[in-house]
Amino acid sequence: MEIKLIEKFQRQTIEQLLSAIPFFKAVKQLDPAQFDTLLQYSRIITYRPGEVVLHRGDGDQCLYFLLKGRLAVYPSEALTGEPVNYVTPGEVFGDLARLMHSPRSATIVADTSSREIMVFSADFSAFGELESTHPISLPTKLLYYRNTVHNLRWKLEVYRSLHPKDELANRHRAVKLYLGPKDTLEELRSLHEQARTLASLLVAWNDRFGSIAPSSGQSPDRELLKALEH
Ligand SMILES: Nc1ncnc2c1ncn2[C@@H]1O[C@@H]2COP(=O)(O)O[C@H]2[C@H]1O
């Protein structure tokens, strides 16, 4: 693992890397000053294949966005069986612990199939209390939570399509969408509440199935386990 400060990179490089991440792209378009503020709380981390990025049960609350490579998500520290899911470039991860006020819900490992693994890490403490608007503004928070709710709903839809008869399958559809006035604190509160409920449903899927992939229960990823021994 190597941690690199944002200042070590040319501005153009950072902008190019972050243009592939919907949240940062939207913030930059809406309010370039907020984009700069987020950068002040961020750094870039590179990993070697097989390195552990997040440990289930850890208490830190950084938020991550994958820039390059692929990551495997394991529901337990044991790293046996199939990963529960993969994280691909542009996706956010490490967002559930803060949302649910709980330790990390999964272990995330740099995949052995990736040569270069690069992650953008943001210190979530900049978000402060939900309703505070400094240093991160209400519009930026709204972008973040809309994005989070969208991503969680999407993942839960995928799991529903794999296990349509499971009693968890329809639960996320019962989580009400917000229909009130847009761009308000009320919308932020609703998105936050939706995100919390959807996050706990995702963790319930992980707990129930171990791996949600159809090939669940088959042989462990030996290549990955071997790489972890070094
Ligand atoms: N089923 C899943 N699919 C994709 N990512 C997941 C899944 N379960 C957990 N994660 C991610 O793994 C992260 C582990 O740390 P957090 O609990 O903070 O946030 C978690 C999610 O971002």
mmCIF file of N, CA, C and O in Angstrom, residues 42-100:
data_model
loop_
_atom_site.group_PDB
_atom_site.id
_atom_site.type_symbol
_atom_site.label_atom_id
_atom_site.label_comp_id
_atom_site.label_asym_id
_atom_site.label_seq_id
_atom_site.Cartn_x
_atom_site.Cartn_y
_atom_site.Cartn_z
ATOM 1 N N SER A 42 -8.739 14.616 1.025
ATOM 2 C CA SER A 42 -8.587 13.358 0.289
ATOM 3 C C SER A 42 -7.133 12.993 0.028
ATOM 4 O O SER A 42 -6.236 13.828 0.124
ATOM 5 N N ARG A 43 -6.922 11.749 -0.335
ATOM 6 C CA ARG A 43 -5.601 11.289 -0.759
ATOM 7 C C ARG A 43 -5.791 10.107 -1.704
ATOM 8 O O ARG A 43 -6.895 9.548 -1.804
ATOM 9 N N ILE A 44 -4.686 9.737 -2.343
ATOM 10 C CA ILE A 44 -4.758 8.616 -3.281
ATOM 11 C C ILE A 44 -3.931 7.473 -2.724
ATOM 12 O O ILE A 44 -2.831 7.692 -2.212
ATOM 13 N N ILE A 45 -4.475 6.270 -2.780
ATOM 14 C CA ILE A 45 -3.764 5.113 -2.236
ATOM 15 C C ILE A 45 -3.662 4.039 -3.326
ATOM 16 O O ILE A 45 -4.647 3.769 -4.030
ATOM 17 N N THR A 46 -2.472 3.488 -3.471
ATOM 18 C CA THR A 46 -2.322 2.374 -4.417
ATOM 19 C C THR A 46 -2.078 1.082 -3.630
ATOM 20 O O THR A 46 -1.480 1.108 -2.555
ATOM 21 N N TYR A 47 -2.557 -0.013 -4.189
ATOM 22 C CA TYR A 47 -2.428 -1.327 -3.532
ATOM 23 C C TYR A 47 -1.842 -2.329 -4.507
ATOM 24 O O TYR A 47 -2.019 -2.206 -5.729
ATOM 25 N N ARG A 48 -1.192 -3.349 -3.936
ATOM 26 C CA ARG A 48 -0.719 -4.465 -4.762
ATOM 27 C C ARG A 48 -1.810 -5.537 -4.774
ATOM 28 O O ARG A 48 -2.590 -5.637 -3.819
ATOM 29 N N PRO A 49 -1.845 -6.357 -5.856
ATOM 30 C CA PRO A 49 -2.854 -7.421 -5.897
ATOM 31 C C PRO A 49 -2.776 -8.282 -4.640
ATOM 32 O O PRO A 49 -1.683 -8.620 -4.188
ATOM 33 N N GLY A 50 -3.910 -8.594 -4.062
ATOM 34 C CA GLY A 50 -3.954 -9.441 -2.872
ATOM 35 C C GLY A 50 -3.928 -8.665 -1.563
ATOM 36 O O GLY A 50 -4.223 -9.239 -0.519
ATOM 37 N N GLU A 51 -3.593 -7.376 -1.601
ATOM 38 C CA GLU A 51 -3.559 -6.603 -0.347
ATOM 39 C C GLU A 51 -4.978 -6.327 0.157
ATOM 40 O O GLU A 51 -5.893 -6.091 -0.650
ATOM 41 N N VAL A 52 -5.110 -6.328 1.488
ATOM 42 C CA VAL A 52 -6.415 -6.028 2.079
ATOM 43 C C VAL A 52 -6.592 -4.514 2.151
ATOM 44 O O VAL A 52 -5.718 -3.807 2.651
ATOM 45 N N VAL A 53 -7.704 -4.042 1.639
ATOM 46 C CA VAL A 53 -7.983 -2.590 1.616
ATOM 47 C C VAL A 53 -8.792 -2.199 2.857
ATOM 48 O O VAL A 53 -8.504 -1.195 3.505
ATOM 49 N N LEU A 54 -9.800 -2.995 3.177
ATOM 50 C CA LEU A 54 -10.623 -2.758 4.376
ATOM 51 C C LEU A 54 -10.837 -4.079 5.099
ATOM 52 O O LEU A 54 -11.060 -5.107 4.446
ATOM 53 N N HIS A 55 -10.798 -4.047 6.423
ATOM 54 C CA HIS A 55 -11.065 -5.246 7.221
ATOM 55 C C HIS A 55 -12.454 -5.161 7.827
ATOM 56 O O HIS A 55 -12.772 -4.154 8.476
ATOM 57 N N ARG A 56 -13.229 -6.217 7.684
ATOM 58 C CA ARG A 56 -14.515 -6.266 8.383
ATOM 59 C C ARG A 56 -14.269 -6.053 9.881
ATOM 60 O O ARG A 56 -13.322 -6.612 10.445
ATOM 61 N N GLY A 57 -15.090 -5.237 10.507
ATOM 62 C CA GLY A 57 -14.959 -5.027 11.949
ATOM 63 C C GLY A 57 -14.124 -3.811 12.322
ATOM 64 O O GLY A 57 -14.191 -3.351 13.455
ATOM 65 N N ASP A 58 -13.340 -3.269 11.371
ATOM 66 C CA ASP A 58 -12.531 -2.077 11.688
ATOM 67 C C ASP A 58 -13.432 -0.871 11.964
ATOM 68 O O ASP A 58 -14.566 -0.803 11.473
ATOM 69 N N GLY A 59 -12.871 0.082 12.702
ATOM 70 C CA GLY A 59 -13.714 1.193 13.150
ATOM 71 C C GLY A 59 -13.521 2.504 12.401
ATOM 72 O O GLY A 59 -14.189 3.470 12.699
ATOM 73 N N ASP A 60 -12.613 2.551 11.403
ATOM 74 C CA ASP A 60 -12.397 3.846 10.734
ATOM 75 C C ASP A 60 -13.573 4.178 9.811
ATOM 76 O O ASP A 60 -14.372 3.312 9.497
ATOM 77 N N GLN A 61 -13.628 5.426 9.382
ATOM 78 C CA GLN A 61 -14.808 5.819 8.586
ATOM 79 C C GLN A 61 -14.446 6.590 7.316
ATOM 80 O O GLN A 61 -15.160 7.496 6.912
ATOM 81 N N CYS A 62 -13.325 6.228 6.710
ATOM 82 C CA CYS A 62 -12.998 6.880 5.429
ATOM 83 C C CYS A 62 -13.934 6.346 4.342
ATOM 84 O O CYS A 62 -14.439 5.242 4.425
ATOM 85 N N LEU A 63 -14.094 7.171 3.355
ATOM 86 C CA LEU A 63 -14.956 6.822 2.224
ATOM 87 C C LEU A 63 -14.032 6.624 1.023
ATOM 88 O O LEU A 63 -13.079 7.388 0.857
ATOM 89 N N TYR A 64 -14.307 5.625 0.200
ATOM 90 C CA TYR A 64 -13.387 5.315 -0.898
ATOM 91 C C TYR A 64 -14.116 5.283 -2.243
ATOM 92 O O TYR A 64 -15.285 4.909 -2.324
ATOM 93 N N PHE A 65 -13.341 5.622 -3.267
ATOM 94 C CA PHE A 65 -13.829 5.511 -4.642
ATOM 95 C C PHE A 65 -12.746 4.780 -5.419
ATOM 96 O O PHE A 65 -11.565 5.144 -5.323
ATOM 97 N N LEU A 66 -13.149 3.778 -6.188
ATOM 98 C CA LEU A 66 -12.136 3.018 -6.931
ATOM 99 C C LEU A 66 -11.820 3.718 -8.247
ATOM 100 O O LEU A 66 -12.721 3.990 -9.059
ATOM 101 N N LEU A 67 -10.528 4.014 -8.447
ATOM 102 C CA LEU A 67 -10.104 4.686 -9.679
ATOM 103 C C LEU A 67 -9.628 3.679 -10.725
ATOM 104 O O LEU A 67 -9.944 3.803 -11.909
ATOM 105 N N LYS A 68 -8.831 2.702 -10.281
ATOM 106 C CA LYS A 68 -8.288 1.720 -11.235
ATOM 107 C C LYS A 68 -8.260 0.339 -10.591
ATOM 108 O O LYS A 68 -8.009 0.215 -9.390
ATOM 109 N N GLY A 69 -8.447 -0.699 -11.418
ATOM 110 C CA GLY A 69 -8.357 -2.075 -10.933
ATOM 111 C C GLY A 69 -9.707 -2.614 -10.498
ATOM 112 O O GLY A 69 -10.757 -2.036 -10.816
ATOM 113 N N ARG A 70 -9.660 -3.734 -9.779
ATOM 114 C CA ARG A 70 -10.898 -4.355 -9.305
ATOM 115 C C ARG A 70 -10.679 -4.841 -7.878
ATOM 116 O O ARG A 70 -9.584 -5.275 -7.531
ATOM 117 N N LEU A 71 -11.726 -4.759 -7.072
ATOM 118 C CA LEU A 71 -11.644 -5.191 -5.681
ATOM 119 C C LEU A 71 -12.683 -6.285 -5.439
ATOM 120 O O LEU A 71 -13.763 -6.255 -6.042
ATOM 121 N N ALA A 72 -12.333 -7.219 -4.545
ATOM 122 C CA ALA A 72 -13.281 -8.280 -4.189
ATOM 123 C C ALA A 72 -13.812 -8.011 -2.785
ATOM 124 O O ALA A 72 -13.048 -7.661 -1.887
ATOM 125 N N VAL A 73 -15.132 -8.163 -2.623
ATOM 126 C CA VAL A 73 -15.775 -7.925 -1.323
ATOM 127 C C VAL A 73 -16.103 -9.274 -0.688
ATOM 128 O O VAL A 73 -16.818 -10.083 -1.285
ATOM 129 N N TYR A 74 -15.557 -9.519 0.515
ATOM 130 C CA TYR A 74 -15.824 -10.755 1.254
ATOM 131 C C TYR A 74 -16.626 -10.428 2.506
ATOM 132 O O TYR A 74 -16.277 -9.497 3.232
ATOM 133 N N PRO A 75 -17.669 -11.202 2.774
ATOM 134 C CA PRO A 75 -18.497 -10.884 3.945
ATOM 135 C C PRO A 75 -17.817 -11.181 5.275
ATOM 136 O O PRO A 75 -18.264 -10.713 6.305
ATOM 137 N N SER A 76 -16.722 -11.976 5.261
ATOM 138 C CA SER A 76 -16.032 -12.239 6.536
ATOM 139 C C SER A 76 -14.533 -12.158 6.324
ATOM 140 O O SER A 76 -14.040 -12.195 5.197
ATOM 141 N N GLU A 77 -13.812 -12.109 7.450
ATOM 142 C CA GLU A 77 -12.353 -12.044 7.405
ATOM 143 C C GLU A 77 -11.754 -13.325 6.825
ATOM 144 O O GLU A 77 -10.608 -13.333 6.384
ATOM 145 N N ALA A 78 -12.542 -14.406 6.832
ATOM 146 C CA ALA A 78 -11.994 -15.709 6.447
ATOM 147 C C ALA A 78 -11.570 -15.758 4.979
ATOM 148 O O ALA A 78 -10.701 -16.538 4.612
ATOM 149 N N LEU A 79 -12.170 -14.950 4.149
ATOM 150 C CA LEU A 79 -11.861 -14.900 2.718
ATOM 151 C C LEU A 79 -11.998 -16.264 2.040
ATOM 152 O O LEU A 79 -11.253 -16.597 1.130
ATOM 153 N N THR A 80 -12.947 -17.046 2.530
ATOM 154 C CA THR A 80 -13.184 -18.336 1.886
ATOM 155 C C THR A 80 -14.412 -18.214 0.996
ATOM 156 O O THR A 80 -15.241 -17.334 1.188
ATOM 157 N N GLY A 81 -14.514 -19.104 0.034
ATOM 158 C CA GLY A 81 -15.660 -19.075 -0.873
ATOM 159 C C GLY A 81 -15.549 -17.934 -1.868
ATOM 160 O O GLY A 81 -14.524 -17.266 -1.961
ATOM 161 N N GLU A 82 -16.623 -17.734 -2.599
ATOM 162 C CA GLU A 82 -16.656 -16.675 -3.602
ATOM 163 C C GLU A 82 -16.804 -15.322 -2.922
ATOM 164 O O GLU A 82 -17.445 -15.229 -1.876
ATOM 165 N N PRO A 83 -16.258 -14.270 -3.548
ATOM 166 C CA PRO A 83 -16.549 -12.933 -3.003
ATOM 167 C C PRO A 83 -18.049 -12.670 -3.083
ATOM 168 O O PRO A 83 -18.731 -13.209 -3.940
ATOM 169 N N VAL A 84 -18.525 -11.841 -2.176
ATOM 170 C CA VAL A 84 -19.947 -11.489 -2.188
ATOM 171 C C VAL A 84 -20.253 -10.586 -3.388
ATOM 172 O O VAL A 84 -21.359 -10.563 -3.915
ATOM 173 N N ASN A 85 -19.230 -9.860 -3.809
ATOM 174 C CA ASN A 85 -19.418 -8.941 -4.936
ATOM 175 C C ASN A 85 -18.045 -8.409 -5.348
ATOM 176 O O ASN A 85 -17.052 -8.679 -4.682
ATOM 177 N N TYR A 86 -18.023 -7.637 -6.434
ATOM 178 C CA TYR A 86 -16.790 -6.961 -6.832
ATOM 179 C C TYR A 86 -17.049 -5.459 -6.888
ATOM 180 O O TYR A 86 -18.175 -5.025 -7.142
ATOM 181 N N VAL A 87 -15.992 -4.679 -6.657
ATOM 182 C CA VAL A 87 -16.079 -3.229 -6.849
ATOM 183 C C VAL A 87 -15.304 -2.915 -8.127
ATOM 184 O O VAL A 87 -14.177 -3.394 -8.298
ATOM 185 N N THR A 88 -15.905 -2.151 -9.016
ATOM 186 C CA THR A 88 -15.246 -1.814 -10.281
ATOM 187 C C THR A 88 -15.012 -0.291 -10.354
ATOM 188 O O THR A 88 -15.623 0.470 -9.581
ATOM 189 N N PRO A 89 -14.121 0.163 -11.257
ATOM 190 C CA PRO A 89 -13.772 1.592 -11.274
ATOM 191 C C PRO A 89 -14.991 2.513 -11.387
ATOM 192 O O PRO A 89 -15.940 2.236 -12.124
ATOM 193 N N GLY A 90 -14.925 3.592 -10.616
ATOM 194 C CA GLY A 90 -16.029 4.562 -10.598
ATOM 195 C C GLY A 90 -16.946 4.333 -9.409
ATOM 196 O O GLY A 90 -17.700 5.217 -9.017
ATOM 197 N N GLU A 91 -16.867 3.128 -8.811
ATOM 198 C CA GLU A 91 -17.790 2.820 -7.697
ATOM 199 C C GLU A 91 -17.266 3.307 -6.357
ATOM 200 O O GLU A 91 -16.055 3.358 -6.132
ATOM 201 N N VAL A 92 -18.205 3.610 -5.474
ATOM 202 C CA VAL A 92 -17.881 3.999 -4.107
ATOM 203 C C VAL A 92 -17.869 2.743 -3.238
ATOM 204 O O VAL A 92 -18.578 1.784 -3.518
ATOM 205 N N PHE A 93 -17.039 2.731 -2.193
ATOM 206 C CA PHE A 93 -17.119 1.664 -1.193
ATOM 207 C C PHE A 93 -16.649 2.214 0.149
ATOM 208 O O PHE A 93 -16.089 3.300 0.223
ATOM 209 N N GLY A 94 -16.931 1.441 1.202
ATOM 210 C CA GLY A 94 -16.583 1.917 2.544
ATOM 211 C C GLY A 94 -17.546 2.990 3.020
ATOM 212 O O GLY A 94 -17.234 3.779 3.905
ATOM 213 N N ASP A 95 -18.741 2.978 2.457
ATOM 214 C CA ASP A 95 -19.729 4.013 2.791
ATOM 215 C C ASP A 95 -20.724 3.562 3.869
ATOM 216 O O ASP A 95 -21.427 4.376 4.455
ATOM 217 N N LEU A 96 -20.767 2.242 4.139
ATOM 218 C CA LEU A 96 -21.837 1.760 5.018
ATOM 219 C C LEU A 96 -21.555 1.962 6.497
ATOM 220 O O LEU A 96 -22.469 2.194 7.283
ATOM 221 N N ALA A 97 -20.277 1.877 6.888
ATOM 222 C CA ALA A 97 -19.948 1.961 8.320
ATOM 223 C C ALA A 97 -20.450 3.277 8.915
ATOM 224 O O ALA A 97 -21.107 3.293 9.954
ATOM 225 N N ARG A 98 -20.163 4.359 8.232
ATOM 226 C CA ARG A 98 -20.582 5.656 8.779
ATOM 227 C C ARG A 98 -22.104 5.793 8.763
ATOM 228 O O ARG A 98 -22.717 6.280 9.700
ATOM 229 N N LEU A 99 -22.685 5.321 7.659
ATOM 230 C CA LEU A 99 -24.136 5.402 7.501
ATOM 231 C C LEU A 99 -24.857 4.669 8.631
ATOM 232 O O LEU A 99 -25.848 5.147 9.179
ATOM 233 N N MET A 100 -24.330 3.495 8.996
ATOM 234 C CA MET A 100 -25.023 2.662 9.973
ATOM 235 C C MET A 100 -24.436 2.803 11.376
ATOM 236 O O MET A 100 -24.824 2.076 12.285
#
